[in-house]
CSV table of N, CA and C in Angstrom, one decimal:
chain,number,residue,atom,x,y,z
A,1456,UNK,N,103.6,56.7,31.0
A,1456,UNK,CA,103.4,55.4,31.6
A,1456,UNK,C,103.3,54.4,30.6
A,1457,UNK,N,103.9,53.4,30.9
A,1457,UNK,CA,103.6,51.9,29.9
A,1457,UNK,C,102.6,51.0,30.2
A,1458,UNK,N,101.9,50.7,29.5
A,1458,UNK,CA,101.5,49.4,29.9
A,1458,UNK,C,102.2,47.5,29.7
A,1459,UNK,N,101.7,47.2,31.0
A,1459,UNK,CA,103.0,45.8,30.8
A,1459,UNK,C,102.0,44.8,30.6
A,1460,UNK,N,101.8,44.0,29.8
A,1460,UNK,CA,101.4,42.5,30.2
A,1460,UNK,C,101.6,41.1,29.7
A,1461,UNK,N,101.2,40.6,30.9
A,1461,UNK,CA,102.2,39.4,31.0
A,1461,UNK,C,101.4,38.3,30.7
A,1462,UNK,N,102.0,36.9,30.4
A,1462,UNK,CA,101.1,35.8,29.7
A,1462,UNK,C,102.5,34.8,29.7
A,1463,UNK,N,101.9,33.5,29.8
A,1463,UNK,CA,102.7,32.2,29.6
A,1463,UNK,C,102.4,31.4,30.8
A,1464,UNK,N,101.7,31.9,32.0
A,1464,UNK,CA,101.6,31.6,33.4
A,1464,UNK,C,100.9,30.1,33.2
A,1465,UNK,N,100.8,29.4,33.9
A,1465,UNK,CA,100.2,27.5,34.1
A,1465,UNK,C,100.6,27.1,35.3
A,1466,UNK,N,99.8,25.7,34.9
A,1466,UNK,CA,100.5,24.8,36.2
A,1466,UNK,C,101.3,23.6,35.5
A,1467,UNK,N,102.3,23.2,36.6
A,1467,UNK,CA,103.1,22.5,36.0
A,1467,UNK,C,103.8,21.9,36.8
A,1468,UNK,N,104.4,20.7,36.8
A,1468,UNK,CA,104.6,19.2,37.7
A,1468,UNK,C,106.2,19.8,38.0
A,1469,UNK,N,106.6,19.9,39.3
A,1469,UNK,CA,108.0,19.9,39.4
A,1469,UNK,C,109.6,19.3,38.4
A,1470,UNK,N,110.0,20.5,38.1
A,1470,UNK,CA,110.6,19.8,37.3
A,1470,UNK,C,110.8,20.3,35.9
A,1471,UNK,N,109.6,21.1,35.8
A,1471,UNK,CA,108.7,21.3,34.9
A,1471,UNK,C,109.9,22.8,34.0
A,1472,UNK,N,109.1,23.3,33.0
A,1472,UNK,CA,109.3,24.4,32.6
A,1472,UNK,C,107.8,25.6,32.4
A,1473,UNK,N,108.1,26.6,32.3
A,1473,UNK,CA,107.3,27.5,31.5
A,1473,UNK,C,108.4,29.0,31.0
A,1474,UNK,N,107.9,29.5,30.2
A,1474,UNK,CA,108.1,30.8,29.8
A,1474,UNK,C,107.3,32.2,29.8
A,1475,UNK,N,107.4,32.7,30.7
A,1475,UNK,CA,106.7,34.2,30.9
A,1475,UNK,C,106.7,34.9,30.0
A,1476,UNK,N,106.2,35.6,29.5
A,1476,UNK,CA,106.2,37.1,28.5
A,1476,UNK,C,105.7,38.5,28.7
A,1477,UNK,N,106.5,39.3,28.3
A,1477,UNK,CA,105.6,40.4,28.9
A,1477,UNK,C,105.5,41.6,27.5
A,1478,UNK,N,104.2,41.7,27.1
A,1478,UNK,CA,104.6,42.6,26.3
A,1478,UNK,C,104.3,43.9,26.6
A,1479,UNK,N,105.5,45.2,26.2
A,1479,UNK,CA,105.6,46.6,26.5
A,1479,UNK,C,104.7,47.3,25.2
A,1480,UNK,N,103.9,48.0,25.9
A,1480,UNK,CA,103.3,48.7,24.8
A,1480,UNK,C,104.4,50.4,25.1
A,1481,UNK,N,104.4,50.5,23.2
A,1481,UNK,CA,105.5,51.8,23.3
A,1481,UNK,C,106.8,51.1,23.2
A,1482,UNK,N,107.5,52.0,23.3
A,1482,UNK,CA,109.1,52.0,22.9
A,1482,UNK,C,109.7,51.3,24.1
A,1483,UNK,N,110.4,50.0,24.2
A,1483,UNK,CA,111.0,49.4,24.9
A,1483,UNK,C,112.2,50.3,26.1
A,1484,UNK,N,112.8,51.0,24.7
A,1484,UNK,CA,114.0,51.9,25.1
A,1484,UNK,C,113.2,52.9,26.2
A,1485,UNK,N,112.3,53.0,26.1
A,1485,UNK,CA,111.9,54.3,27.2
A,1485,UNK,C,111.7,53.9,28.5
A,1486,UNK,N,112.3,53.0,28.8
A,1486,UNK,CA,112.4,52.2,29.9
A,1486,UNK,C,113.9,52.0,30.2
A,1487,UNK,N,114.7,51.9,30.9
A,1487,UNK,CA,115.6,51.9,31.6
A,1487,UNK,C,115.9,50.4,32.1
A,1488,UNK,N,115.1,49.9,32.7
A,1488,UNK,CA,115.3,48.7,33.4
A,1488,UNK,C,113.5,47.7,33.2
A,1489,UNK,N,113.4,46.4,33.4
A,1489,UNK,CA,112.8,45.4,33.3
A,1489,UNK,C,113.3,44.2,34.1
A,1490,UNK,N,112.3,44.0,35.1
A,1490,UNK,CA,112.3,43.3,35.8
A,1490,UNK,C,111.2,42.3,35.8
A,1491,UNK,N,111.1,40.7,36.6
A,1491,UNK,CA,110.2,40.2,37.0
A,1491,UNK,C,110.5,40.0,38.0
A,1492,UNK,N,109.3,40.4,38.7
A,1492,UNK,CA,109.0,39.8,40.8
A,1492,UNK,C,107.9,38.7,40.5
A,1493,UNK,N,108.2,38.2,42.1
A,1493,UNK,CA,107.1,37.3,42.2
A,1493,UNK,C,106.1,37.7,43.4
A,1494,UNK,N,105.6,37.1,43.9
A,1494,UNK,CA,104.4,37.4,45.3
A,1494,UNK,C,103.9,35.5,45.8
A,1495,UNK,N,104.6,35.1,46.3
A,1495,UNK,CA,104.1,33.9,46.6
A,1495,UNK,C,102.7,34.4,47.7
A,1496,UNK,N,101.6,33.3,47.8
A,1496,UNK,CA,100.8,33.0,48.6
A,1496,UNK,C,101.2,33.6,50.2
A,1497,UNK,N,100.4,34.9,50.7
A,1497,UNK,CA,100.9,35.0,52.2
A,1497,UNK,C,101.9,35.8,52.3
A,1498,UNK,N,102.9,36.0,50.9
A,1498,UNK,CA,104.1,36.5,51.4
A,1498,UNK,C,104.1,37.9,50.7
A,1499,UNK,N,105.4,38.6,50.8
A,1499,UNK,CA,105.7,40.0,50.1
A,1499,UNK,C,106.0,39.7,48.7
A,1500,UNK,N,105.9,40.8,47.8
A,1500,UNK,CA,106.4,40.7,46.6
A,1500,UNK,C,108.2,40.6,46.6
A,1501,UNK,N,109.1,40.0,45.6
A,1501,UNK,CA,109.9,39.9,45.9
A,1501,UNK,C,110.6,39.9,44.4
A,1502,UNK,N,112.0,40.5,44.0
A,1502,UNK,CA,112.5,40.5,43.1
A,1502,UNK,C,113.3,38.8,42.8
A,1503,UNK,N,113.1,38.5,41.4
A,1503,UNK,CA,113.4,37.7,40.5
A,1503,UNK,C,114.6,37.5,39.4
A,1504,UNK,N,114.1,38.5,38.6
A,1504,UNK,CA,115.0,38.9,37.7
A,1504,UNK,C,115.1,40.0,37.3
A,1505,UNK,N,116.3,41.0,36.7
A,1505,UNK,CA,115.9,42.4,35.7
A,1505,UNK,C,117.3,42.2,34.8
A,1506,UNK,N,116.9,43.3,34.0
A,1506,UNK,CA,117.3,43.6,33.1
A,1506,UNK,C,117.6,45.0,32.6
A,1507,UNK,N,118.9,45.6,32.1
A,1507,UNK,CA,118.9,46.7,31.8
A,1507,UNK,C,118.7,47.0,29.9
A,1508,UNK,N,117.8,47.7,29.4
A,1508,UNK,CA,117.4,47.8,28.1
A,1508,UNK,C,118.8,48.0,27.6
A,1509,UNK,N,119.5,49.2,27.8
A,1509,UNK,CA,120.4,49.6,27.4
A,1509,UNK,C,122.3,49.1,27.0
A,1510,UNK,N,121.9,47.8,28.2
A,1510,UNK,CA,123.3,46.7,27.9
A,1510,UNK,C,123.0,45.3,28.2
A,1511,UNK,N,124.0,44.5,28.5
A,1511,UNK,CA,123.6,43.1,28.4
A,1511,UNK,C,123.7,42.7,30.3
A,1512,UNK,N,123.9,43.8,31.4
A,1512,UNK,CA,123.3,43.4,32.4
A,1512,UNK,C,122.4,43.2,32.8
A,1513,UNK,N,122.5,41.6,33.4
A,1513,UNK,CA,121.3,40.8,34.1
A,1513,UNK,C,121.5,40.4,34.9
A,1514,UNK,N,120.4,40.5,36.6
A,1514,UNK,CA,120.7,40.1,37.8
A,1514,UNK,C,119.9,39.2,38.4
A,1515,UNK,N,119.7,38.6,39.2
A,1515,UNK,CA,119.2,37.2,39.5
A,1515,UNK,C,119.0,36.9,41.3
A,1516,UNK,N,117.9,36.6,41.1
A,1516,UNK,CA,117.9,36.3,42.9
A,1516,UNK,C,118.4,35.2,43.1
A,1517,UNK,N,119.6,34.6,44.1
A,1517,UNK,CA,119.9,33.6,44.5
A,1517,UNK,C,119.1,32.0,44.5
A,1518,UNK,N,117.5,32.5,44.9
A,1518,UNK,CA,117.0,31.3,44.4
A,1518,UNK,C,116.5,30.6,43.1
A,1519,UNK,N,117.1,31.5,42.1
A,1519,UNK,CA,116.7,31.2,40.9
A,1519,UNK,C,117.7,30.9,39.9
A,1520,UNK,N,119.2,31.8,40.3
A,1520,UNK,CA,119.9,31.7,39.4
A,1520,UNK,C,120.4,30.2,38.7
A,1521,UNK,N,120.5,29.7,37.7
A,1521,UNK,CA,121.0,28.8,36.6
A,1521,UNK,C,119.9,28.0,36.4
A,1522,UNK,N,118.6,28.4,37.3
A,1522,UNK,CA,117.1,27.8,36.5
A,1522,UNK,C,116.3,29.0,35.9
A,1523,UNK,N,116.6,29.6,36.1
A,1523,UNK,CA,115.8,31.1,35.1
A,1523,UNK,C,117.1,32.0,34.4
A,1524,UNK,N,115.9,32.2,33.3
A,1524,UNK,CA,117.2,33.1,32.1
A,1524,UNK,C,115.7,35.0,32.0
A,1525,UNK,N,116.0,36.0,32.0
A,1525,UNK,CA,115.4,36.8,31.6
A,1525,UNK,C,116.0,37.4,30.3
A,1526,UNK,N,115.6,37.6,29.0
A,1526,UNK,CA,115.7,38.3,27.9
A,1526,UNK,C,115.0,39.3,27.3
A,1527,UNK,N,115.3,40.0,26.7
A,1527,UNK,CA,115.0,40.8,25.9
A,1527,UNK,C,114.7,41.2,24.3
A,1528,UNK,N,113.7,41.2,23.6
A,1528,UNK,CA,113.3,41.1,22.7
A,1528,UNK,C,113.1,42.4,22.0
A,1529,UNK,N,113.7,43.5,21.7
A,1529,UNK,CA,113.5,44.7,21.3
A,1529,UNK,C,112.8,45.0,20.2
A,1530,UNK,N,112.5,43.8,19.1
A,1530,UNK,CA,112.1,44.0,17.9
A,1530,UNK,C,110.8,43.6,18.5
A,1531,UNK,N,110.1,43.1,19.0
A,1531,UNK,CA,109.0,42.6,19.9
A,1531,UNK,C,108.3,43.7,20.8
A,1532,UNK,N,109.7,44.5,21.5
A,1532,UNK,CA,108.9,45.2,22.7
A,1532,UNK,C,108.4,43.9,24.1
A,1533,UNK,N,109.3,43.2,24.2
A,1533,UNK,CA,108.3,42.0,24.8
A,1533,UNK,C,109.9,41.2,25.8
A,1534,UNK,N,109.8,41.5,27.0
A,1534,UNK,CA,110.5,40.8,28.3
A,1534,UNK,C,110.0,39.1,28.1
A,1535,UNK,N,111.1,38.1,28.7
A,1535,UNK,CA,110.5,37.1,28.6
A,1535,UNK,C,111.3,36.4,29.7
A,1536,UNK,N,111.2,35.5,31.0
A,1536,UNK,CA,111.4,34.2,31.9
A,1536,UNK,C,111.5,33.2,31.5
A,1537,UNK,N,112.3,32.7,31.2
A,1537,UNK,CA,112.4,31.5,31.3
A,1537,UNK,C,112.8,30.8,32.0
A,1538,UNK,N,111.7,29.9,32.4
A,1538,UNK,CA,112.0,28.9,34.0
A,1538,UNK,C,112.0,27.7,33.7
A,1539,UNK,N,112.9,27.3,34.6
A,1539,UNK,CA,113.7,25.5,34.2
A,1539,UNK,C,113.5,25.1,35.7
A,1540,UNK,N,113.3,24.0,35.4
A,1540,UNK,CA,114.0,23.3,36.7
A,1540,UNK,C,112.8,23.8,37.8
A,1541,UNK,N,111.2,23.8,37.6
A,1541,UNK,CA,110.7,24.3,38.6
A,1541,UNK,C,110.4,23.5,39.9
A,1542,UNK,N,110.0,24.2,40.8
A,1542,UNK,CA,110.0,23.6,42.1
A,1542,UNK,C,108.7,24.5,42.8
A,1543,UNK,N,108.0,23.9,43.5
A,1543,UNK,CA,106.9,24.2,44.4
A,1543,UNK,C,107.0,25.6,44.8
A,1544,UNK,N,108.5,25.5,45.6
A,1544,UNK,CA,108.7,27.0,45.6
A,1544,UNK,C,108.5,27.8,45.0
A,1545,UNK,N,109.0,28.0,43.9
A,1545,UNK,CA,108.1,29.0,43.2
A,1545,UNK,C,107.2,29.3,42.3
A,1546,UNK,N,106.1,28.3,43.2
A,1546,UNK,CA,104.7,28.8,43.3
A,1546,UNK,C,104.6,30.3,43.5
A,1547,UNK,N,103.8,31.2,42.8
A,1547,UNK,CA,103.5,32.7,43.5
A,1547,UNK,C,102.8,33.0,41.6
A,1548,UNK,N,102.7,34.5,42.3
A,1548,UNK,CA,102.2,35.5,40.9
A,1548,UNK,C,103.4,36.0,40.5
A,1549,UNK,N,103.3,36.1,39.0
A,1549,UNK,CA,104.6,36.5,38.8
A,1549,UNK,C,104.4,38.0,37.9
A,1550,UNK,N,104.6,39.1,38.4
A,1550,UNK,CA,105.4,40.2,37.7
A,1550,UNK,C,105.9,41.1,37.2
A,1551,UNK,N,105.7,41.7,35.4
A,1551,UNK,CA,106.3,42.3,35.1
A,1551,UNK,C,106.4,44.0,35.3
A,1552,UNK,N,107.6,44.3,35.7
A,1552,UNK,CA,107.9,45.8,36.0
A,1552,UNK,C,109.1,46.7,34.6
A,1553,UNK,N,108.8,47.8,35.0
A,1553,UNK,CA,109.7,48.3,34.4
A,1553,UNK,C,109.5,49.4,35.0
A,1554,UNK,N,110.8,50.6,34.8
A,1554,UNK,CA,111.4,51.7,35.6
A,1554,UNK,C,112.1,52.2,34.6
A,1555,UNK,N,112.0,53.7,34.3
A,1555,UNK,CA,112.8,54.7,33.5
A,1555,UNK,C,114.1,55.0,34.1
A,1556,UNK,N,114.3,55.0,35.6
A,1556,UNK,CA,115.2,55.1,36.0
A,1556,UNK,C,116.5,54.1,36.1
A,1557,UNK,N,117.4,54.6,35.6
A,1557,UNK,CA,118.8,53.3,35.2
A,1557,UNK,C,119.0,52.6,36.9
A,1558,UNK,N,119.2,53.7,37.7
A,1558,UNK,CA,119.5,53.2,39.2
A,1558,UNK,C,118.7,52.1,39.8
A,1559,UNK,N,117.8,52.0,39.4
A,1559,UNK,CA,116.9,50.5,39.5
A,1559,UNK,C,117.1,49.1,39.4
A,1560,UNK,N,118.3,49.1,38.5
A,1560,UNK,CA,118.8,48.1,37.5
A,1560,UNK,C,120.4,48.2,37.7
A,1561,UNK,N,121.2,49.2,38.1
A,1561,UNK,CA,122.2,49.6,38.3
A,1561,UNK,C,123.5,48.5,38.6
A,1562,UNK,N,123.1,48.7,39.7
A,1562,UNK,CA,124.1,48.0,41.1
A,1562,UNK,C,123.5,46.0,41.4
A,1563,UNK,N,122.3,46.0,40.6
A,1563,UNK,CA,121.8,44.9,41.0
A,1563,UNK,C,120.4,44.8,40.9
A,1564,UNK,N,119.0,43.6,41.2
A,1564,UNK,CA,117.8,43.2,41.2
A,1564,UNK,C,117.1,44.5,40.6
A,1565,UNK,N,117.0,45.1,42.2
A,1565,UNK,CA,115.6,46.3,42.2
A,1565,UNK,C,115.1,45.7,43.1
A,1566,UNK,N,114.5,47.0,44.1
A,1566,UNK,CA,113.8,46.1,45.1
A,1566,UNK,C,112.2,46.6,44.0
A,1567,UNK,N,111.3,45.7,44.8
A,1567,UNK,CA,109.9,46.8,44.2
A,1567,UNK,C,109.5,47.7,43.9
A,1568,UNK,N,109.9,48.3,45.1
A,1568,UNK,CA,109.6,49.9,45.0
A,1568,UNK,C,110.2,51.0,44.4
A,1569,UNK,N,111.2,50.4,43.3
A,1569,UNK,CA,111.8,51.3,42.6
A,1569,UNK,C,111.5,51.2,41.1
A,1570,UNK,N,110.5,50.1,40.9
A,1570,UNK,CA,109.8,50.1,39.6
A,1570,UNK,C,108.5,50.7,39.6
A,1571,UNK,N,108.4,51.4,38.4
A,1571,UNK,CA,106.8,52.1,38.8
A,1571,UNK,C,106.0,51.9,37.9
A,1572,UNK,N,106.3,50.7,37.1
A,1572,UNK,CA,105.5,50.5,35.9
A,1572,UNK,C,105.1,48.9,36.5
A,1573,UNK,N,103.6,48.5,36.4
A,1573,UNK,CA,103.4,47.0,36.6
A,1573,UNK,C,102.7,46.7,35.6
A,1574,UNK,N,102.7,45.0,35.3
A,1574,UNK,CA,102.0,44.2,35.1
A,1574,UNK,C,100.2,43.8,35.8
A,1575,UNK,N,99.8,43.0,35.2
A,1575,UNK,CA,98.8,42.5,36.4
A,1575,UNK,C,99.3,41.3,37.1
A,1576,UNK,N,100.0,40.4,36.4
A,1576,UNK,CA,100.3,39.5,36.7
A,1576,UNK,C,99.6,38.3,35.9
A,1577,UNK,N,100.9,37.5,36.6
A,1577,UNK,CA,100.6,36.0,35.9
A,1577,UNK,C,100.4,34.7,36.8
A,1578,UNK,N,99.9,33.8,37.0
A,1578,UNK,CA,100.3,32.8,38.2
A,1578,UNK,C,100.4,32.0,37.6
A,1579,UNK,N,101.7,31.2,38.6
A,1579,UNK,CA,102.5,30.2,38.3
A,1579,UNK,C,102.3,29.2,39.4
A,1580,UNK,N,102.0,27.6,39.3
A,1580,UNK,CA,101.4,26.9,40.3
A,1580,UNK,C,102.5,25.7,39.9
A,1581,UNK,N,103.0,25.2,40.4
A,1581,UNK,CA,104.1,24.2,40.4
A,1581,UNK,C,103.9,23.2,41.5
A,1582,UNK,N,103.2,22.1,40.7
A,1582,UNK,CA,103.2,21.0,42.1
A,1582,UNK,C,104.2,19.9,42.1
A,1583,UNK,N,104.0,19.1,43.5
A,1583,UNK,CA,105.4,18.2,43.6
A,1583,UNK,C,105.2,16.4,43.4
Protein backbone atom coordinates (compact mmCIF):
# COMPACT_ATOMS: atom_id res chain seq x y z
CA UNK A 1 0.00 0.00 0.00
CA UNK A 2 1.08 3.68 -0.71
CA UNK A 3 0.64 6.48 1.07
CA UNK A 4 -0.83 9.57 -0.93
CA UNK A 5 -0.86 13.17 0.22
CA UNK A 6 -2.16 15.87 -1.01
CA UNK A 7 -1.45 19.79 -0.44
CA UNK A 8 -1.99 23.08 -2.56
CA UNK A 9 -5.87 23.18 -1.41
CA UNK A 10 -7.20 27.24 -0.61
CA UNK A 11 -9.78 29.48 -1.26
CA UNK A 12 -9.96 31.46 -4.14
CA UNK A 13 -12.21 34.13 -6.05
CA UNK A 14 -13.84 32.71 -9.26
CA UNK A 15 -11.78 32.79 -11.92
CA UNK A 16 -9.11 31.96 -9.82
CA UNK A 17 -6.27 29.23 -10.10
CA UNK A 18 -4.67 26.76 -7.71
CA UNK A 19 -2.43 23.65 -8.12
CA UNK A 20 -2.96 20.36 -6.16
CA UNK A 21 -0.08 17.99 -5.33
CA UNK A 22 0.10 14.82 -4.30
CA UNK A 23 3.04 13.23 -3.04
CA UNK A 24 3.55 9.15 -3.49
CA UNK A 25 5.54 7.74 -0.99
CA UNK A 26 7.61 4.68 -2.74
CA UNK A 27 7.97 4.00 -6.28
CA UNK A 28 5.63 5.98 -8.45
CA UNK A 29 5.85 3.11 -11.11
CA UNK A 30 4.21 0.70 -8.66
CA UNK A 31 1.16 2.17 -9.38
CA UNK A 32 -0.57 1.74 -12.52
CA UNK A 33 -2.88 4.55 -12.61
CA UNK A 34 -3.36 8.22 -10.63
CA UNK A 35 -6.21 9.90 -10.36
CA UNK A 36 -7.95 12.99 -8.62
CA UNK A 37 -11.72 12.84 -7.45
CA UNK A 38 -13.55 15.34 -5.86
CA UNK A 39 -16.62 15.12 -3.06
CA UNK A 40 -18.50 18.30 -3.27
CA UNK A 41 -20.61 19.37 -0.02
CA UNK A 42 -23.74 16.72 0.20
CA UNK A 43 -22.78 14.95 -2.77
CA UNK A 44 -20.82 11.55 -3.92
CA UNK A 45 -17.29 11.40 -4.55
CA UNK A 46 -16.77 11.81 -8.22
CA UNK A 47 -13.84 11.32 -10.74
CA UNK A 48 -11.77 14.42 -12.11
CA UNK A 49 -8.85 13.43 -13.57
CA UNK A 50 -6.27 10.21 -14.02
CA UNK A 51 -3.55 9.36 -15.37
CA UNK A 52 -1.65 6.26 -16.55
CA UNK A 53 2.11 6.04 -15.00
CA UNK A 54 3.11 3.99 -17.74
CA UNK A 55 2.13 6.37 -21.00
CA UNK A 56 1.03 9.69 -21.78
CA UNK A 57 -2.90 8.83 -21.33
CA UNK A 58 -5.00 11.29 -19.66
CA UNK A 59 -8.74 11.50 -19.03
CA UNK A 60 -10.90 14.24 -17.91
CA UNK A 61 -14.42 14.67 -16.68
CA UNK A 62 -16.46 16.75 -18.99
CA UNK A 63 -16.75 19.44 -16.44
CA UNK A 64 -13.29 20.19 -16.26
CA UNK A 65 -11.83 19.52 -19.39
CA UNK A 66 -9.47 22.61 -20.91
CA UNK A 67 -9.60 24.15 -17.22
CA UNK A 68 -7.67 21.36 -15.51
CA UNK A 69 -4.31 19.79 -16.67
CA UNK A 70 -3.18 16.48 -14.42
CA UNK A 71 0.73 15.59 -14.56
CA UNK A 72 3.13 13.60 -13.63
CA UNK A 73 6.35 14.14 -11.97
CA UNK A 74 8.32 10.80 -11.73
CA UNK A 75 11.56 12.30 -10.52
CA UNK A 76 9.34 13.70 -7.59
CA UNK A 77 7.00 10.69 -7.02
CA UNK A 78 4.37 13.60 -6.90
CA UNK A 79 0.79 13.88 -9.08
CA UNK A 80 -0.20 17.36 -9.59
CA UNK A 81 -3.92 19.55 -10.85
CA UNK A 82 -3.84 22.16 -12.17
CA UNK A 83 -6.92 24.21 -12.09
CA UNK A 84 -7.71 27.31 -14.27
CA UNK A 85 -10.53 29.01 -14.79
CA UNK A 86 -12.23 28.09 -11.30
CA UNK A 87 -15.78 28.31 -10.64
CA UNK A 88 -18.01 27.73 -7.43
CA UNK A 89 -18.72 24.56 -8.81
CA UNK A 90 -16.01 23.12 -7.96
CA UNK A 91 -16.05 23.75 -4.68
CA UNK A 92 -15.57 20.12 -2.94
CA UNK A 93 -12.54 17.99 -1.31
CA UNK A 94 -10.30 17.05 -3.56
CA UNK A 95 -8.59 13.54 -3.92
CA UNK A 96 -5.70 11.79 -4.52
CA UNK A 97 -5.99 7.98 -5.64
CA UNK A 98 -3.92 5.62 -7.09
CA UNK A 99 -4.61 1.83 -8.35
CA UNK A 100 -2.01 -0.91 -9.34
CA UNK A 101 -4.39 -2.11 -11.62
CA UNK A 102 -3.93 -0.71 -15.37
CA UNK A 103 -7.86 -1.42 -16.05
CA UNK A 104 -8.65 1.51 -13.81
CA UNK A 105 -7.08 3.97 -16.09
CA UNK A 106 -7.58 1.92 -19.21
CA UNK A 107 -10.66 2.69 -21.23
CA UNK A 108 -11.08 6.06 -19.36
CA UNK A 109 -11.60 8.26 -15.68
CA UNK A 110 -12.00 5.39 -13.01
CA UNK A 111 -14.84 5.34 -11.20
CA UNK A 112 -13.87 5.37 -7.31
CA UNK A 113 -14.11 2.20 -6.53
CA UNK A 114 -11.50 0.97 -8.61
CA UNK A 115 -8.80 2.94 -6.84
CA UNK A 116 -7.67 1.56 -3.62
CA UNK A 117 -5.01 3.84 -2.62
CA UNK A 118 -6.34 7.37 -1.04
CA UNK A 119 -5.37 10.52 -0.06
CA UNK A 120 -6.90 12.40 2.97
CA UNK A 121 -7.70 15.12 1.03
CA UNK A 122 -7.51 18.64 0.24
CA UNK A 123 -10.41 21.34 0.12
CA UNK A 124 -10.96 23.63 -2.36
CA UNK A 125 -13.50 26.64 -1.76
CA UNK A 126 -14.06 28.87 -4.79
CA UNK A 127 -16.21 31.80 -4.22
CA UNK A 128 -18.25 33.96 -6.75
Amino acid sequence: QVQLAESGGGSVQAGGSLRLSCAVSGIIDRRACMGWFRQPPGKEREAVASISTGGPSTYYADSVKGRFTITLDKSKNTVYLQMNNLNPEDTATYYCAAEYRSSACLWGLGAPAEFGDWGQGTQVTVSS
